[in-house]
C-alpha cells in the first residue's frame, strides 16, 4: 500500500460501518497478516474497538479460516494473525461481546483446530469462562460436534466437564444428539452428572437418555451419596427412562444408596406402575415392609398385594379382595405346575419349605410379641407399676388394713394364664421342630435345617424370657400382698391383746373392791353403824394386794 494512503488512513482508521465494525475488524477476519500489521502501525488505531455486537478484531480473527467467501488465506496465515493480535499490547484477549462470549469461545465453534490449540497452549486466554447464559467453550464445541477441540479442552485440568449453564445443561447435554457419538463418548469419561440430571427431568427425554447410554455412559455409576441414575429416574417417576437404565445396567436394580434405599423401596412410595416394572425385572422384595406397598396408591388401601414367582420370573399384582377370591376359586389345568399360595405378610418369596417355615416363625413371633405386650400392659394396669406404690403408712390406717381378696385372686389368675401361655409356646415349638425333621431331609436335602433350628430356638428363648419376667413380677406382687396382709393381721392382734390387757387390769382393780363391797353389804347395819364403814378401806386394799400377788405368782413362777 502506498505510504501516502497509509497516512490518510490515520484519520479514518476507527470509523465504523453500520454494524460498528472498523477496518481492523474486517482485516482480521478476511485480510492478511500484512494488512493487519499495517493497520495496527497507524497512530491512534483502536486495537480493541467493539462493534455493535460487542465483538473485537481478535474475536473476528479466530473465524478467518471458516468464512464463507471463495478466497481463503492459507491456514498458517490465519494462525499468524491470531498470534500477532494475542501478543500485541493493548488488546484484551478475553474481551466479552454482548452475549458474554470471548474470542476463545468463538474459536471453539468456528476456528481451525490449529488456532484453538495455539490459544490453549499460549496460556493467554481463559479456556473455561462461561458466557451470560452460563455456557462454556466446551459446551459450544460439544454442540458443534468438534471432537478435536473437545479432546483438547478435556486434556486441561482447568476445564470443568460438569459445568451447568442457566438451563442446567452440561456440555454432555449439548453434545447428546444423533451423529455425535465420538464427542459424547469422550466427554462421558469426565462427566459425572449429566445422566442423573437427564433422567430426572420432567417431562422425561427417553431419546436423549438412550443416546447417552448407547454412547457408553455407565448406567450403574453411583453419585457421592450412593444413588444410581435409576434412583433418580424412579424418584422422578420417569418410567421410560427407568426401563432404559435397567436394560443397559441391570446391576443397578438392587443397588442401595447410602441411606439403604433401593429403587424398589422408592418406587413403592411413588408409583405402582414403577413398582410392578421393577419387580418383574428382578428387583428383590425382601426388605419391603408389607404396609409400604400401598403408599404409592392411596386409592388402593384396601387392596391386596400379590407377589409371585415362577422360576426366575417375578410378578406383582394389585388386587381387590373380590379379585383375590376369584383368583383362588379358578380351577387349575391338570398340566399346570404345582402352586403354593402363602398369605404371610412378608414381601420375600420363600424358595423352599424351610425358608417358608422361617418366615412363618417370624410371623408367629410377631404375634407373640403383640400378645405379650398386651399382657404386660394388663399386668402393669393391674398392679399399677407405672404409678407410685402405696406406702406402709397408707395401710396403718384402721380402715385400710384389710387387703382386697379379689385382687389376690386376680393375680393368681394371671399367673395361671401365664402357665397356659407357656404350654402353648411349648406346643408351637414342638410342632415346628417336628416339621423341620419331617421336611428338610426327605424333601429339601437337609437345606435350611440348621437355620430353622436356630430360628425356633430364638423364638422359644425370647418368648419364654418375657413370660418368666412377667411371672416374677406377679410372684413379687403376691409376696408383697401376703406380707401386707400379715402385717395388718399382726397389728390387729396387737390391738386386741392391748385391749384384753386393759380389761384384765380393770378386772383386777374392780373385782376385789366389789368383793369387799359385797361382804359389807351383806352384814352392814345402817342404823347401828355396825360394822364401821371405815373397815371397808383396809379390807378392799388387802383384797387388791392379795389379787396382785396371786397374779405375779402365776405370771413369773412356773407351775
Coordinates of C-alpha atoms in Angstrom, one line a residue:
X1 CA 0.0 0.0 0.0
X2 CA 1.4 3.4 -0.9
X3 CA 2.7 5.4 2.1
X4 CA 0.6 8.4 1.3
X5 CA -2.6 6.3 1.5
X6 CA -1.4 4.8 4.8
X7 CA -1.0 8.4 6.1
X8 CA -4.6 9.1 5.1
X9 CA -5.8 6.1 7.0
X10 CA -4.9 7.7 10.3
X11 CA -7.9 10.0 10.0
X12 CA -10.4 7.2 9.2
X13 CA -8.9 4.2 10.9
X14 CA -11.5 3.9 13.6
X15 CA -14.6 5.0 11.6
X16 CA -17.1 2.1 11.9
X17 CA -19.6 0.9 9.4
X18 CA -23.3 0.4 10.0
X19 CA -22.5 -2.8 12.0
X20 CA -20.0 -1.0 14.1
X21 CA -17.0 -2.8 12.5
X22 CA -13.8 -1.0 11.8
X23 CA -11.2 -1.7 9.1
X24 CA -9.1 -3.6 11.6
X25 CA -12.1 -5.9 12.4
X26 CA -12.6 -6.6 8.7
X27 CA -8.9 -7.1 8.0
X28 CA -8.6 -9.6 10.9
X29 CA -11.4 -11.7 9.5
X30 CA -10.8 -11.5 5.8
X31 CA -7.4 -9.9 5.2
X32 CA -3.8 -10.9 5.6
X33 CA -1.2 -10.5 8.3
X34 CA 0.4 -7.7 6.3
X35 CA -2.8 -5.7 6.3
X36 CA -3.4 -6.3 10.0
X37 CA 0.2 -5.1 10.8
X38 CA -0.2 -2.0 8.7
X39 CA -3.4 -1.0 10.4
X40 CA -2.0 -1.7 13.9
X41 CA 1.0 0.5 13.0
X42 CA -1.3 3.5 12.3
X43 CA -1.2 6.1 15.0
X44 CA -4.5 6.4 17.0
X45 CA -5.8 3.0 16.0
X46 CA -8.3 1.5 18.5
X47 CA -7.0 -2.1 18.7
X48 CA -9.8 -3.3 20.8
X49 CA -12.8 -1.4 19.5
X50 CA -16.1 -3.3 19.7
X51 CA -18.8 -3.5 17.0
X52 CA -22.5 -3.3 17.6
X53 CA -22.4 -6.9 18.9
X54 CA -19.6 -6.3 21.2
X55 CA -17.0 -8.3 19.2
X56 CA -13.4 -7.1 18.7
X57 CA -10.9 -7.7 15.9
X58 CA -9.5 -10.7 17.7
X59 CA -13.0 -12.2 18.1
X60 CA -13.4 -12.0 14.3
X61 CA -9.8 -13.1 13.6
X62 CA -10.4 -16.6 15.0
X63 CA -13.1 -17.2 12.4
X64 CA -10.9 -16.4 9.4
X65 CA -10.4 -20.0 8.3
X66 CA -14.1 -21.0 8.1
X67 CA -15.5 -17.9 6.4
X68 CA -17.9 -18.5 3.6
X69 CA -16.0 -16.5 0.9
X70 CA -14.4 -18.2 -2.0
X71 CA -10.9 -16.8 -1.3
X72 CA -9.3 -18.1 1.8
X73 CA -5.9 -17.4 3.4
X74 CA -3.6 -20.3 4.0
X75 CA -4.2 -22.0 7.3
X76 CA -0.8 -20.9 8.6
X77 CA -1.6 -17.3 7.8
X78 CA -4.7 -17.4 10.0
X79 CA -2.7 -18.7 12.9
X80 CA -0.1 -15.9 12.4
X81 CA -2.9 -13.2 12.5
X82 CA -4.3 -14.6 15.8
X83 CA -0.8 -15.0 17.3
X84 CA 0.1 -11.4 16.3
X85 CA -3.1 -10.0 17.9
X86 CA -2.7 -12.1 21.0
X87 CA 0.8 -10.8 21.6
X88 CA 0.0 -7.2 20.7
X89 CA -0.2 -4.9 23.8
X90 CA -3.5 -3.1 24.3
X91 CA -5.7 -6.0 23.2
X92 CA -7.9 -7.7 25.8
X93 CA -7.6 -11.4 24.9
X94 CA -10.7 -12.2 27.0
X95 CA -12.9 -9.4 25.8
X96 CA -16.6 -10.3 26.0
X97 CA -19.3 -9.4 23.5
X98 CA -22.9 -8.6 24.4
X99 CA -23.6 -12.3 24.9
X100 CA -20.6 -12.7 27.2
X101 CA -18.7 -14.8 24.6
X102 CA -14.9 -14.4 24.4
X103 CA -12.7 -14.8 21.3
X104 CA -11.8 -18.2 22.5
X105 CA -15.4 -19.1 22.9
X106 CA -15.9 -18.2 19.2
X107 CA -12.8 -20.1 18.2
X108 CA -14.1 -23.4 19.7
X109 CA -17.1 -23.3 17.4
X110 CA -15.6 -21.8 14.1
X111 CA -11.8 -21.7 14.1
X112 CA -9.4 -24.2 12.7
X113 CA -8.1 -26.6 15.3
X114 CA -4.6 -25.2 15.0
X115 CA -5.9 -21.8 16.3
X116 CA -7.6 -23.5 19.2
X117 CA -4.6 -25.5 20.0
X118 CA -2.4 -22.4 20.0
X119 CA -4.8 -20.4 22.2
X120 CA -5.0 -23.2 24.8
X121 CA -1.2 -23.7 24.9
X122 CA -0.4 -20.0 25.0
X123 CA -2.0 -19.5 28.4
X124 CA -3.1 -16.0 27.4
X125 CA -6.9 -16.8 27.3
X126 CA -9.5 -18.2 29.7
X127 CA -10.4 -21.5 28.3
X128 CA -13.4 -22.2 30.7
X129 CA -15.1 -18.8 31.1
X130 CA -18.9 -19.0 30.8
X131 CA -20.9 -16.5 28.8
X132 CA -24.0 -14.7 30.1
X133 CA -26.0 -17.9 29.6
X134 CA -23.5 -20.0 31.6
X135 CA -22.2 -21.8 28.5
X136 CA -18.5 -22.6 28.4
X137 CA -16.3 -23.1 25.3
X138 CA -16.5 -26.8 26.0
X139 CA -20.3 -26.6 25.8
X140 CA -20.2 -24.8 22.4
X141 CA -17.6 -27.1 20.9
X142 CA -19.6 -30.2 22.1
X143 CA -22.7 -28.9 20.4
X144 CA -20.8 -28.2 17.2
X145 CA -19.5 -31.8 17.1
X146 CA -15.9 -30.7 17.2
X147 CA -14.2 -33.8 18.5
X148 CA -10.6 -32.5 18.3
X149 CA -11.5 -29.3 20.2
X150 CA -13.4 -31.2 22.9
X151 CA -10.5 -33.6 23.3
X152 CA -8.0 -30.7 23.6
X153 CA -10.1 -28.9 26.2
X154 CA -10.7 -32.0 28.3
X155 CA -6.9 -32.6 28.5
X156 CA -6.7 -29.4 30.5
X157 CA -7.3 -29.6 34.3
X158 CA -8.8 -26.1 34.1
X159 CA -11.9 -27.3 32.2
X160 CA -14.9 -28.5 34.2
X161 CA -16.8 -31.2 32.2
X162 CA -19.7 -30.9 34.6
X163 CA -20.4 -27.2 34.5
X164 CA -24.0 -26.3 34.1
X165 CA -25.5 -23.3 32.2
X166 CA -28.5 -21.3 33.1
X167 CA -30.8 -24.1 31.8
X168 CA -29.0 -26.7 33.9
X169 CA -27.5 -28.3 30.8
X170 CA -23.9 -29.7 30.8
X171 CA -21.6 -29.9 27.9
X172 CA -22.6 -33.5 27.5
X173 CA -26.2 -32.5 27.4
X174 CA -25.5 -30.2 24.4
X175 CA -23.4 -33.0 22.8
X176 CA -26.2 -35.5 23.0
X177 CA -27.6 -35.7 19.5
X178 CA -27.6 -38.0 16.5
X179 CA -24.2 -38.4 14.8
X180 CA -22.2 -37.0 17.7
X181 CA -21.2 -40.3 19.4
X182 CA -17.5 -39.6 19.3
X183 CA -17.8 -36.3 21.2
X184 CA -20.3 -37.9 23.6
X185 CA -18.0 -40.8 24.4
X186 CA -15.0 -38.6 25.2
X187 CA -17.0 -36.3 27.5
X188 CA -18.6 -39.3 29.2
X189 CA -15.2 -40.2 30.6
X190 CA -15.1 -37.0 32.6
X191 CA -18.8 -36.4 33.2
X192 CA -20.3 -37.4 36.5
X193 CA -23.6 -35.6 36.5
X194 CA -25.4 -35.4 33.1
X195 CA -27.3 -38.7 33.2
X196 CA -28.6 -38.1 36.7
X197 CA -30.0 -34.7 35.6
X198 CA -31.4 -36.0 32.3
X199 CA -33.3 -38.9 33.9
X200 CA -34.8 -36.5 36.5
X201 CA -36.2 -34.0 34.0
X202 CA -39.9 -33.6 33.5
X203 CA -41.2 -34.3 31.0
X204 CA -38.8 -37.1 30.5
X205 CA -36.5 -37.4 27.5
X206 CA -36.0 -41.1 26.8
X207 CA -34.5 -40.4 23.4
X208 CA -31.7 -38.4 24.9
X209 CA -31.2 -40.9 27.7
X210 CA -30.9 -43.7 25.1
X211 CA -28.3 -41.7 23.1
X212 CA -26.2 -41.3 26.3
X213 CA -26.4 -45.0 27.2
X214 CA -25.6 -46.1 23.7
X215 CA -22.6 -43.9 23.8
X216 CA -21.2 -45.8 26.8
X217 CA -22.5 -43.9 29.8
X218 CA -22.4 -46.2 32.9
X219 CA -26.0 -46.8 34.0
X220 CA -24.8 -48.1 37.4
X221 CA -22.5 -45.3 38.3
X222 CA -23.3 -44.0 41.8
X223 CA -23.2 -40.4 42.9
X224 CA -21.4 -39.3 46.1
X225 CA -24.5 -40.4 48.1
X226 CA -24.5 -43.8 46.5
X227 CA -27.5 -43.2 44.3
X228 CA -27.6 -44.6 40.8
X229 CA -29.3 -42.9 37.8
X230 CA -32.2 -45.4 38.4
X231 CA -32.8 -44.0 41.8
X232 CA -33.2 -40.6 40.2
X233 CA -35.5 -41.9 37.4
X234 CA -37.7 -43.6 39.9
X235 CA -37.9 -40.6 42.1
X236 CA -39.0 -38.5 39.1
X237 CA -41.5 -41.3 38.1
X238 CA -39.9 -41.4 34.6
X239 CA -40.9 -44.9 33.6
X240 CA -39.4 -45.0 30.1
X241 CA -36.0 -43.7 31.3
X242 CA -36.1 -46.3 34.1
X243 CA -36.7 -49.1 31.5
X244 CA -33.7 -47.9 29.5
X245 CA -31.5 -47.7 32.6
X246 CA -32.4 -51.3 33.6
X247 CA -31.8 -52.7 30.1
X248 CA -28.3 -51.0 30.0
X249 CA -27.4 -51.6 33.6
X250 CA -29.4 -54.4 35.3
X251 CA -27.0 -54.4 38.2
X252 CA -28.5 -51.1 39.5
X253 CA -31.9 -52.6 40.1
X254 CA -31.0 -53.8 43.6
X255 CA -28.3 -51.2 44.3
X256 CA -28.7 -49.5 47.7
X257 CA -27.8 -45.9 48.3
X258 CA -26.0 -44.7 51.5
X259 CA -29.4 -44.5 53.2
X260 CA -30.1 -48.1 52.4
X261 CA -32.8 -47.4 49.9
X262 CA -33.2 -49.4 46.7
X263 CA -35.0 -48.2 43.6
X264 CA -37.9 -50.5 44.5
X265 CA -38.2 -49.0 48.0
X266 CA -38.6 -45.6 46.3
X267 CA -41.0 -46.9 43.7
X268 CA -43.5 -48.3 46.2
X269 CA -43.9 -44.8 47.6
X270 CA -44.2 -43.2 44.1
X271 CA -45.9 -45.3 41.5
X272 CA -47.4 -48.8 41.4
X273 CA -46.5 -49.0 37.7
X274 CA -42.8 -48.5 38.5
X275 CA -43.0 -50.9 41.4
X276 CA -44.6 -53.6 39.2
X277 CA -42.0 -53.0 36.5
X278 CA -39.1 -53.3 38.9
X279 CA -40.4 -56.5 40.4
X280 CA -40.9 -58.0 37.0
X281 CA -37.4 -57.0 36.1
X282 CA -36.0 -58.9 39.1
X283 CA -35.9 -56.4 41.9
X284 CA -35.6 -58.1 45.3
X285 CA -38.7 -57.6 47.5
X286 CA -37.1 -58.9 50.8
X287 CA -36.7 -55.5 52.5
X288 CA -40.0 -54.0 51.6
X289 CA -42.4 -53.8 54.5
X290 CA -45.9 -55.2 53.7
X291 CA -47.6 -51.9 54.5
X292 CA -45.2 -50.0 52.2
X293 CA -46.6 -51.4 49.0
X294 CA -49.7 -49.3 49.3
X295 CA -48.0 -45.9 49.8
X296 CA -47.8 -45.2 46.1
X297 CA -51.5 -45.8 45.5
X298 CA -53.7 -44.1 48.1
X299 CA -56.9 -45.2 46.4
X300 CA -56.0 -48.9 47.0
X301 CA -55.6 -49.0 50.7
X302 CA -58.0 -52.0 50.9
X303 CA -56.3 -53.8 48.1
X304 CA -54.2 -57.0 48.3
X305 CA -50.7 -57.2 47.0
X306 CA -49.7 -60.5 45.4
X307 CA -46.0 -61.1 44.8
X308 CA -45.5 -64.3 42.9
X309 CA -42.5 -66.1 41.5
X310 CA -42.2 -69.0 38.9
X311 CA -38.6 -69.9 38.3
X312 CA -36.7 -66.7 37.7
X313 CA -39.9 -64.8 36.7
X314 CA -41.5 -62.5 39.3
X315 CA -44.8 -60.8 39.2
X316 CA -46.6 -58.1 41.2
X317 CA -50.3 -57.7 41.2
X318 CA -52.5 -55.2 42.9
X319 CA -55.9 -56.9 43.5
X320 CA -59.1 -56.1 45.4
X321 CA -60.4 -58.6 47.8
X322 CA -63.1 -59.7 45.3
X323 CA -60.4 -60.2 42.6
X324 CA -58.3 -62.2 45.0
X325 CA -61.2 -64.5 45.9
X326 CA -61.9 -65.0 42.2
X327 CA -58.3 -66.0 41.6
X328 CA -58.4 -68.5 44.4
X329 CA -61.6 -70.0 43.0
X330 CA -60.3 -70.6 39.5
X331 CA -59.5 -74.2 38.8
X332 CA -56.0 -75.0 37.5
X333 CA -55.5 -77.2 34.5
X334 CA -54.2 -80.7 35.1
X335 CA -50.8 -79.9 33.5
X336 CA -50.3 -76.7 35.5
X337 CA -47.2 -76.7 37.6
X338 CA -47.6 -77.1 41.3
X339 CA -48.6 -73.9 43.0
X340 CA -48.1 -72.9 46.6
X341 CA -50.0 -69.9 48.0
X342 CA -48.7 -68.1 51.1
X343 CA -50.7 -65.4 52.8
X344 CA -48.0 -64.3 55.2
X345 CA -47.4 -60.6 55.4
X346 CA -43.9 -60.8 54.0
X347 CA -42.5 -59.3 50.8
X348 CA -39.9 -62.1 50.3
X349 CA -41.0 -65.1 48.3
X350 CA -39.6 -68.2 50.0
X351 CA -37.6 -70.5 47.8
X352 CA -38.5 -73.7 49.7
X353 CA -40.4 -75.1 52.6
X354 CA -37.6 -74.4 55.1
X355 CA -37.5 -70.8 54.2
X356 CA -41.2 -70.6 54.4
X357 CA -41.1 -72.1 57.9
X358 CA -38.6 -69.4 58.9
X359 CA -40.9 -66.7 57.6
X360 CA -43.9 -68.3 59.3
X361 CA -41.9 -68.5 62.6
X362 CA -41.1 -64.8 62.3
X363 CA -44.8 -64.1 61.8
X364 CA -45.6 -66.2 64.8
X365 CA -43.0 -64.3 66.9
X366 CA -44.6 -61.0 65.8
X367 CA -48.0 -62.2 67.0
X368 CA -46.5 -63.5 70.2
X369 CA -44.8 -60.1 70.7
X370 CA -48.1 -58.3 70.3
X371 CA -49.8 -60.7 72.7
X372 CA -47.1 -60.3 75.3
X373 CA -47.2 -56.5 75.0
X374 CA -50.9 -56.6 75.8
X375 CA -50.2 -59.0 78.7
X376 CA -47.5 -56.6 80.0
X377 CA -49.9 -53.7 79.8
X378 CA -52.6 -55.7 81.6
X379 CA -50.2 -56.6 84.4
X380 CA -49.0 -53.0 84.8
X381 CA -52.5 -51.8 85.0
X382 CA -53.4 -54.5 87.4
X383 CA -50.6 -53.8 89.9
X384 CA -50.1 -50.1 89.0
X385 CA -46.3 -50.4 88.5
X386 CA -46.4 -47.3 86.4
X387 CA -47.8 -45.3 89.3
X388 CA -46.4 -44.6 92.8
X389 CA -46.7 -47.6 95.0
X390 CA -48.7 -47.1 98.3
X391 CA -46.5 -46.7 101.4
X392 CA -46.8 -48.8 104.6
X393 CA -48.3 -45.7 106.4
X394 CA -51.2 -46.0 104.0
X395 CA -52.0 -49.4 105.3
X396 CA -51.6 -48.5 109.0
X397 CA -54.9 -46.6 109.0
X398 CA -57.6 -48.5 110.6
X399 CA -59.9 -48.6 107.5
X400 CA -57.1 -49.6 105.1
X401 CA -55.6 -52.6 106.8
X402 CA -57.7 -55.3 105.1
X403 CA -56.3 -56.1 101.5
X404 CA -58.6 -56.9 98.6
X405 CA -59.2 -60.6 98.4
X406 CA -60.3 -60.1 94.8
X407 CA -57.0 -58.5 93.9
X408 CA -55.1 -61.5 95.2
X409 CA -57.4 -63.9 93.3
X410 CA -56.9 -61.9 90.1
X411 CA -53.1 -62.0 90.5
X412 CA -53.3 -65.8 90.9
X413 CA -55.5 -66.0 87.8
X414 CA -52.9 -64.0 85.9
X415 CA -50.1 -66.4 87.0
X416 CA -52.3 -69.4 85.8
X417 CA -52.8 -67.7 82.4
X418 CA -49.0 -67.3 82.0
X419 CA -48.6 -71.0 82.7
X420 CA -51.1 -71.7 79.9
X421 CA -49.2 -69.3 77.6
X422 CA -46.0 -71.3 78.3
X423 CA -47.8 -74.5 77.4
X424 CA -49.0 -73.0 74.1
X425 CA -45.5 -71.8 73.4
X426 CA -44.1 -75.3 74.0
X427 CA -46.7 -76.8 71.7
X428 CA -45.7 -74.3 68.9
X429 CA -42.0 -75.1 69.3
X430 CA -42.6 -78.9 69.3
X431 CA -44.7 -78.8 66.1
X432 CA -42.2 -76.5 64.4
X433 CA -39.3 -78.9 65.3
X434 CA -41.4 -81.9 64.1
X435 CA -41.9 -80.1 60.7
X436 CA -38.2 -79.5 60.3
X437 CA -37.4 -83.1 60.9
X438 CA -40.2 -84.4 58.6
X439 CA -39.5 -81.9 55.7
X440 CA -35.8 -80.9 55.5
X441 CA -34.2 -84.3 55.0
X442 CA -36.8 -86.1 52.8
X443 CA -37.8 -83.1 50.6
X444 CA -35.2 -80.4 50.9
X445 CA -31.9 -82.4 51.1
X446 CA -31.3 -81.0 54.6
X447 CA -31.0 -77.4 53.4
X448 CA -32.1 -74.8 55.8
X449 CA -32.3 -77.2 58.7
X450 CA -29.8 -75.5 61.0
X451 CA -31.2 -72.0 60.3
X452 CA -34.7 -73.3 61.0
X453 CA -33.4 -74.9 64.3
X454 CA -31.8 -71.6 65.3
X455 CA -34.9 -69.6 64.5
X456 CA -37.0 -71.9 66.6
X457 CA -34.6 -71.7 69.5
X458 CA -34.5 -67.9 69.3
X459 CA -38.3 -67.8 69.3
X460 CA -38.6 -70.0 72.3
X461 CA -35.9 -68.1 74.2
X462 CA -37.3 -64.7 73.6
X463 CA -40.9 -65.6 74.4
X464 CA -40.1 -67.6 77.5
X465 CA -37.8 -64.9 78.8
X466 CA -40.6 -62.4 78.7
X467 CA -43.1 -64.9 80.3
X468 CA -40.5 -65.6 83.0
X469 CA -40.2 -61.9 83.7
X470 CA -44.0 -61.5 83.9
X471 CA -44.2 -64.4 86.3
X472 CA -41.5 -63.0 88.5
X473 CA -43.4 -59.6 88.6
X474 CA -46.6 -61.4 89.7
X475 CA -44.8 -63.5 92.3
X476 CA -43.2 -60.4 93.8
X477 CA -46.6 -58.7 93.8
X478 CA -48.3 -61.6 95.5
X479 CA -45.5 -61.8 98.1
X480 CA -45.9 -58.1 98.8
X481 CA -49.6 -58.6 99.2
X482 CA -49.1 -61.5 101.6
X483 CA -46.6 -59.5 103.6
X484 CA -49.1 -56.6 103.8
X485 CA -51.8 -59.0 105.0
X486 CA -49.6 -60.5 107.6
X487 CA -48.6 -57.0 108.9
X488 CA -52.2 -56.0 109.0
X489 CA -53.2 -59.1 110.9
X490 CA -50.3 -58.6 113.3
X491 CA -51.4 -55.1 114.0
X492 CA -54.9 -56.2 114.6
X493 CA -53.7 -59.0 117.1
X494 CA -51.6 -56.5 118.9
X495 CA -54.5 -54.1 119.3
X496 CA -56.7 -56.9 120.6
X497 CA -54.1 -58.0 123.1
X498 CA -53.7 -54.5 124.3
X499 CA -57.5 -54.2 124.8
X500 CA -57.5 -57.5 126.8
X501 CA -54.7 -56.4 129.0
X502 CA -56.6 -53.2 129.8
X503 CA -59.7 -55.2 130.6
X504 CA -57.6 -57.5 132.8
X505 CA -56.2 -54.6 134.8
X506 CA -59.7 -53.2 135.2
X507 CA -60.9 -56.6 136.5
X508 CA -58.0 -56.8 139.0
X509 CA -58.9 -53.4 140.3
X510 CA -62.7 -53.7 140.5
X511 CA -63.3 -57.3 141.5
X512 CA -61.6 -57.0 144.9
X513 CA -63.4 -53.8 145.5
X514 CA -66.7 -55.4 144.6
X515 CA -65.9 -58.4 146.8
X516 CA -65.3 -56.1 149.8
X517 CA -68.5 -54.2 149.0
X518 CA -70.5 -57.4 148.9
X519 CA -69.2 -58.5 152.2
X520 CA -70.1 -55.3 153.8
X521 CA -73.3 -55.2 152.0
X522 CA -74.5 -58.5 153.5
X523 CA -73.5 -57.6 157.1
X524 CA -74.0 -53.9 157.5
X525 CA -76.5 -52.5 159.9
X526 CA -77.1 -49.0 158.7
X527 CA -79.0 -47.9 161.9
X528 CA -76.3 -49.1 164.3
X529 CA -73.3 -48.4 162.0
X530 CA -72.1 -51.9 162.6
X531 CA -69.5 -52.7 161.4
X532 CA -68.0 -49.4 161.0
X533 CA -67.7 -48.4 157.3
X534 CA -64.1 -47.4 157.7
X535 CA -63.2 -51.1 157.8
X536 CA -64.1 -51.3 154.1
X537 CA -61.0 -49.4 153.1
X538 CA -58.4 -51.8 154.6
X539 CA -60.3 -54.8 153.6
X540 CA -60.6 -53.6 150.0
X541 CA -56.9 -52.7 149.9
X542 CA -55.9 -56.1 151.3
X543 CA -58.1 -57.9 148.8
X544 CA -56.5 -56.0 145.9
X545 CA -53.0 -56.7 147.2
X546 CA -53.7 -60.4 147.5
X547 CA -55.0 -60.4 144.0
X548 CA -51.9 -58.7 142.5
X549 CA -49.6 -61.0 144.4
X550 CA -51.5 -64.0 143.1
X551 CA -51.2 -62.7 139.5
X552 CA -47.5 -62.1 140.0
X553 CA -47.0 -65.7 141.3
X554 CA -48.8 -67.2 138.3
X555 CA -47.1 -64.9 135.9
X556 CA -43.4 -65.4 136.9
X557 CA -43.3 -68.7 138.9
X558 CA -43.6 -71.8 136.8
X559 CA -46.4 -74.1 138.0

